[in-house]
mmCIF file of C-alpha atoms and ligand atoms in Angstrom:
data_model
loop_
_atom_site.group_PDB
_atom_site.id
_atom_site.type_symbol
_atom_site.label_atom_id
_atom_site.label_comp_id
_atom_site.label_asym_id
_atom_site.label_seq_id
_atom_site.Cartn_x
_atom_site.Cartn_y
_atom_site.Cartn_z
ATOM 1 C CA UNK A 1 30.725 32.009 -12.177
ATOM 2 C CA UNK A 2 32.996 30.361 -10.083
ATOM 3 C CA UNK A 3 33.371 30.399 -6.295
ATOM 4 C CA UNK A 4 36.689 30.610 -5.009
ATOM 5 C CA UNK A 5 35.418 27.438 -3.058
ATOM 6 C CA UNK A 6 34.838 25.960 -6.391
ATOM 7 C CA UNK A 7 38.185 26.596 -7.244
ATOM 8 C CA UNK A 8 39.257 24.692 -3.835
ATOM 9 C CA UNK A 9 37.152 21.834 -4.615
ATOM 10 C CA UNK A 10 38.338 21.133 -8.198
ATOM 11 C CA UNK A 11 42.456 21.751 -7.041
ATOM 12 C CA UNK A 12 42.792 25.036 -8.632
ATOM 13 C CA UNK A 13 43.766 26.624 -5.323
ATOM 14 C CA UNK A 14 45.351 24.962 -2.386
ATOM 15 C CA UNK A 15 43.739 23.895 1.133
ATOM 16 C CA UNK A 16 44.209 21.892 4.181
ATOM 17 C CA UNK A 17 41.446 19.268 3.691
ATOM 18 C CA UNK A 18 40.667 17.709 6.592
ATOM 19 C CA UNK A 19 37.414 15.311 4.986
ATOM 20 C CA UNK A 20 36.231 14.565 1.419
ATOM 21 C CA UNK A 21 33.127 12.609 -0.186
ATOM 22 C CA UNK A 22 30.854 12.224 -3.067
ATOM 23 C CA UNK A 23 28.632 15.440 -1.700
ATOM 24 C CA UNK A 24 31.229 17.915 0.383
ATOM 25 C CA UNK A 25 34.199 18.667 1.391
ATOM 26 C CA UNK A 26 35.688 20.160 4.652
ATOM 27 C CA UNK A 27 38.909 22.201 5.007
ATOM 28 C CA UNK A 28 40.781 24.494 7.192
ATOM 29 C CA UNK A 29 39.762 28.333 6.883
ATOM 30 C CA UNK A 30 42.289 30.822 5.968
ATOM 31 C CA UNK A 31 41.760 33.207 8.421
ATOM 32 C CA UNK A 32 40.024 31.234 11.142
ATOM 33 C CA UNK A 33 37.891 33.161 13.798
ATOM 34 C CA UNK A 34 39.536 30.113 16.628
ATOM 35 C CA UNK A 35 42.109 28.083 15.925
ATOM 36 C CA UNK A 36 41.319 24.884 13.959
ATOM 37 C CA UNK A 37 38.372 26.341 12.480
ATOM 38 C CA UNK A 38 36.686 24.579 9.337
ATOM 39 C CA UNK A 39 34.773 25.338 6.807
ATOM 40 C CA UNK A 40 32.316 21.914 5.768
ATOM 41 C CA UNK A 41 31.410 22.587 2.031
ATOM 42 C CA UNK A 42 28.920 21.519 -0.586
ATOM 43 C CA UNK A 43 30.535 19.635 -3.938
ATOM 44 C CA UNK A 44 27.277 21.498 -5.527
ATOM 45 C CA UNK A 45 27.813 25.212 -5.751
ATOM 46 C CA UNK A 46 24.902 27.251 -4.565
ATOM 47 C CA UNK A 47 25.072 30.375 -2.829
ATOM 48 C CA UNK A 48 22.506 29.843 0.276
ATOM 49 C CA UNK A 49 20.982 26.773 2.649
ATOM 50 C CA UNK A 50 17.424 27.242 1.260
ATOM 51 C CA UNK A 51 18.978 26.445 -2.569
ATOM 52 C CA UNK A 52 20.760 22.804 -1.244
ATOM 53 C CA UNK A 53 18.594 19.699 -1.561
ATOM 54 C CA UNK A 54 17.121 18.592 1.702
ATOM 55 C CA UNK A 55 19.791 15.364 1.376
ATOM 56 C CA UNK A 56 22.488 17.246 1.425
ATOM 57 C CA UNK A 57 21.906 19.857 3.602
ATOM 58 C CA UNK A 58 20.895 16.845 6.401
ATOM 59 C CA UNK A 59 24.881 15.144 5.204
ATOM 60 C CA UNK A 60 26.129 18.854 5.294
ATOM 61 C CA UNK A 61 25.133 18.988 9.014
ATOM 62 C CA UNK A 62 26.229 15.615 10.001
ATOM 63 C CA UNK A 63 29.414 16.093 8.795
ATOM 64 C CA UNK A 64 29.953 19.560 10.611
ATOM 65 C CA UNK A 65 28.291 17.369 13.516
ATOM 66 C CA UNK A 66 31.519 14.722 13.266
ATOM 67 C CA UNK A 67 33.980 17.671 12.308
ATOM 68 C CA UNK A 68 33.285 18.912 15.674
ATOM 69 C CA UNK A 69 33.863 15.923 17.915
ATOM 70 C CA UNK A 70 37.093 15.269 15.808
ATOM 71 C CA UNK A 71 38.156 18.928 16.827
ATOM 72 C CA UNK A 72 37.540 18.211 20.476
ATOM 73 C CA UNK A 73 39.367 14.990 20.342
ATOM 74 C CA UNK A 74 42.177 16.051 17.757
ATOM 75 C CA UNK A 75 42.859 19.721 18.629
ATOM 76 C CA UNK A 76 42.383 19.650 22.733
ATOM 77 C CA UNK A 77 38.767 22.430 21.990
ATOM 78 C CA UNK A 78 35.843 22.020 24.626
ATOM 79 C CA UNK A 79 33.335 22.976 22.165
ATOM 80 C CA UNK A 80 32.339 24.499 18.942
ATOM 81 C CA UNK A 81 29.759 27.345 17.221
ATOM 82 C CA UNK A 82 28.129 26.076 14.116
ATOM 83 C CA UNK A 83 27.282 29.153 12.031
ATOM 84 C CA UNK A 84 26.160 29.439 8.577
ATOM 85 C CA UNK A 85 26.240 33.173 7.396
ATOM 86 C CA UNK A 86 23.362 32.374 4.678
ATOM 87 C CA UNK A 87 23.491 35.305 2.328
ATOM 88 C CA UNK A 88 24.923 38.297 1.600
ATOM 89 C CA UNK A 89 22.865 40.769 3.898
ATOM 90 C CA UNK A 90 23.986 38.207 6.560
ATOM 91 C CA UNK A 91 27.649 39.197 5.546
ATOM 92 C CA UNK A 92 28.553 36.185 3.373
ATOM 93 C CA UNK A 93 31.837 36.768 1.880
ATOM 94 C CA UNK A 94 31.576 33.562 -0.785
ATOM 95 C CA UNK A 95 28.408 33.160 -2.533
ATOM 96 C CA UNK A 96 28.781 29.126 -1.552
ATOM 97 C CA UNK A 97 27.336 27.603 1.289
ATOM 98 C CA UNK A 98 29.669 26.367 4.102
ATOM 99 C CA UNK A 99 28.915 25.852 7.715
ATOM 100 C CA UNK A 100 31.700 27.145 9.803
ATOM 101 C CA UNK A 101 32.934 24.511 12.621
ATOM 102 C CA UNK A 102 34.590 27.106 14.939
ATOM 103 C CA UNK A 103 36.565 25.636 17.946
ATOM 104 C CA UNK A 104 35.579 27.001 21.377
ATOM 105 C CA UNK A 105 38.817 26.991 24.115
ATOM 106 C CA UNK A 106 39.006 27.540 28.121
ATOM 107 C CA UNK A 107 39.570 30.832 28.650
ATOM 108 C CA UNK A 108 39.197 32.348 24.877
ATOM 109 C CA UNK A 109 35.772 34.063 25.233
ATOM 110 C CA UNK A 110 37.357 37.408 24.517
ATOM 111 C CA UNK A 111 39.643 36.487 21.979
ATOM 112 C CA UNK A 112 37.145 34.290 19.769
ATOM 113 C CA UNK A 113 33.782 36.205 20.269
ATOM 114 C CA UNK A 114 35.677 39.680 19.002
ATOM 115 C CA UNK A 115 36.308 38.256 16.095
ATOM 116 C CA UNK A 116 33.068 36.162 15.637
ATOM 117 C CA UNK A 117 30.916 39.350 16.017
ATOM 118 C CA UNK A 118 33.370 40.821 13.409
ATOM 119 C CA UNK A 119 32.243 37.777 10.839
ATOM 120 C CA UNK A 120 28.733 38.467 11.372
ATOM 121 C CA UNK A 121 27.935 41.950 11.547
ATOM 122 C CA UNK A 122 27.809 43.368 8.232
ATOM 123 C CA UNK A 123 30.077 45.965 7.926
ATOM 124 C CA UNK A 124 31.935 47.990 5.689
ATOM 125 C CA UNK A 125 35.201 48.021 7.494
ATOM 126 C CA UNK A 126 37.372 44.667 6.200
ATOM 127 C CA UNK A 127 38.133 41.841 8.736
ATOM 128 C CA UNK A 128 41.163 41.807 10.118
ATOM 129 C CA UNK A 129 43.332 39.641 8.419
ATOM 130 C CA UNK A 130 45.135 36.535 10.472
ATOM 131 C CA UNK A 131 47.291 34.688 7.711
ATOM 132 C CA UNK A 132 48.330 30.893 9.470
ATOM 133 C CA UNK A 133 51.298 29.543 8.188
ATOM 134 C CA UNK A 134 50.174 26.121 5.746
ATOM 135 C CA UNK A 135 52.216 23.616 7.448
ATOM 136 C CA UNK A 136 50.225 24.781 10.631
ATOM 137 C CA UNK A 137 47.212 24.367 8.739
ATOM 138 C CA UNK A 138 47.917 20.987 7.357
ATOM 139 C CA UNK A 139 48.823 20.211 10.879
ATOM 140 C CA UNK A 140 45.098 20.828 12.377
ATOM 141 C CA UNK A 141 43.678 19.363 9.102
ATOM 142 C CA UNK A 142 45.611 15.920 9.570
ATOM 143 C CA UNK A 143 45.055 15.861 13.323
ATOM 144 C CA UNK A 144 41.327 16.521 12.952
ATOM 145 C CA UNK A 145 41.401 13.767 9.949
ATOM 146 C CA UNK A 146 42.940 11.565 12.529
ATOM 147 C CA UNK A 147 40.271 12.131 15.121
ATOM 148 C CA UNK A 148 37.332 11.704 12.230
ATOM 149 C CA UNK A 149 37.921 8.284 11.625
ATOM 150 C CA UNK A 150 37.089 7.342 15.108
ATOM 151 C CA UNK A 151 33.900 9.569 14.651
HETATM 152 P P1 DGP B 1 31.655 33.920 5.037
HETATM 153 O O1 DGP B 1 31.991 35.341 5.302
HETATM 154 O O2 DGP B 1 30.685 33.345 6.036
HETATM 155 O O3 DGP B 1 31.213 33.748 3.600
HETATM 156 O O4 DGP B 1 33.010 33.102 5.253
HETATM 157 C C1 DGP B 1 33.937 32.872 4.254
HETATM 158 C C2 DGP B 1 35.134 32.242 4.902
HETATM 159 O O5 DGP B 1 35.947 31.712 3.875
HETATM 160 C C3 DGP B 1 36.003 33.211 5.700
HETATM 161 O O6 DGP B 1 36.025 32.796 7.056
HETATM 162 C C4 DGP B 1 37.387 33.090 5.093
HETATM 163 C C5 DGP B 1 37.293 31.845 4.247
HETATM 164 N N1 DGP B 1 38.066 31.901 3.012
HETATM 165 C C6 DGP B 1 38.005 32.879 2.079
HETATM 166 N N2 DGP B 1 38.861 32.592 1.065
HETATM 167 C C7 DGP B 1 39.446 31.409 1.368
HETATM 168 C C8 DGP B 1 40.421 30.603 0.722
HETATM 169 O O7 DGP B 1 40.935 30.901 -0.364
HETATM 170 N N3 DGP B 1 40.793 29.464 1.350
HETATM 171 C C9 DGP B 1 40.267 29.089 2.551
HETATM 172 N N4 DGP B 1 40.699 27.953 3.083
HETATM 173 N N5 DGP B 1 39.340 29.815 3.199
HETATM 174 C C10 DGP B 1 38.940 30.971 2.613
#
């Protein structure tokens, strides 16, 4: 069956893509735990780390790696949390690996860590719901773009 991040990846569904190559793809989340936060995405569509061939889980993290630094330099952020929520019991919400780059700010420890304890704590409660405008989106994506060619 199809992911909804397969659906991304072949243009079924819109996204802000910040990066693209022969193995992933990286674009902004929908409802991002920080702002500027991006998901870094396997072309190959398997639900969990331990499933992705050792090449491509290495590329995976070296492109989260340079998604990071273009985040600092594009978007202003003084740091980042890698996180990988790998499985379902770990509350993984698509059955499609991603590791989330998620932009750390001055000052935003209780803003960002609410809502990061909210994306890993399995619960049965929904996350709340923060909807960004696209053209805001696109904006991150194409100043993080920006900032990855220098990377
Ligand atoms: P996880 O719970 O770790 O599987 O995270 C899934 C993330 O995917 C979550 O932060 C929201 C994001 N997401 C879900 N649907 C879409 C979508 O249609 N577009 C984009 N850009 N992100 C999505």
């Amino acid at each position: 069956m199809l992911t909804i991040f397969d659906r991304i990846i072949s243009g079924d569904l819109p996204a802000s893509f910040v990066h693209q190559d022969s193995h992933c793809v990286s674009f902004m989340d929908i409802n991002p735990i920080s702002s500027g936060h991006v998901l870094v995405v396997p072309r190959l569509s398997v639900a969990t780390l331990d499933a992705l061939p050792p090449e491509i889980c290495a590329h995976l993290w070296r492109t989260a790696q340079r998604i990071g630094a273009a985040q600092r330099i594009g978007l202003g952020s003084a740091a980042q949390h890698l996180l990988i929520n790998d499985g379902k019991a770990a509350s993984q919400s698509v059955p499609h690996v991603h590791i989330h780059v998620v932009p750390r700010y001055r000052g935003d420890t209780l803003r960002t860590l609410g809502r990061m304890l909210w994306h890993v704590t399995t619960l049965t409660l929904p996350r709340p719901e923060r909807i960004i405008p696209r053209q805001r989106l696109d904006a991150q994506a194409a100043a993080i773009a920006t900032a990855l060619q220098g990377t």
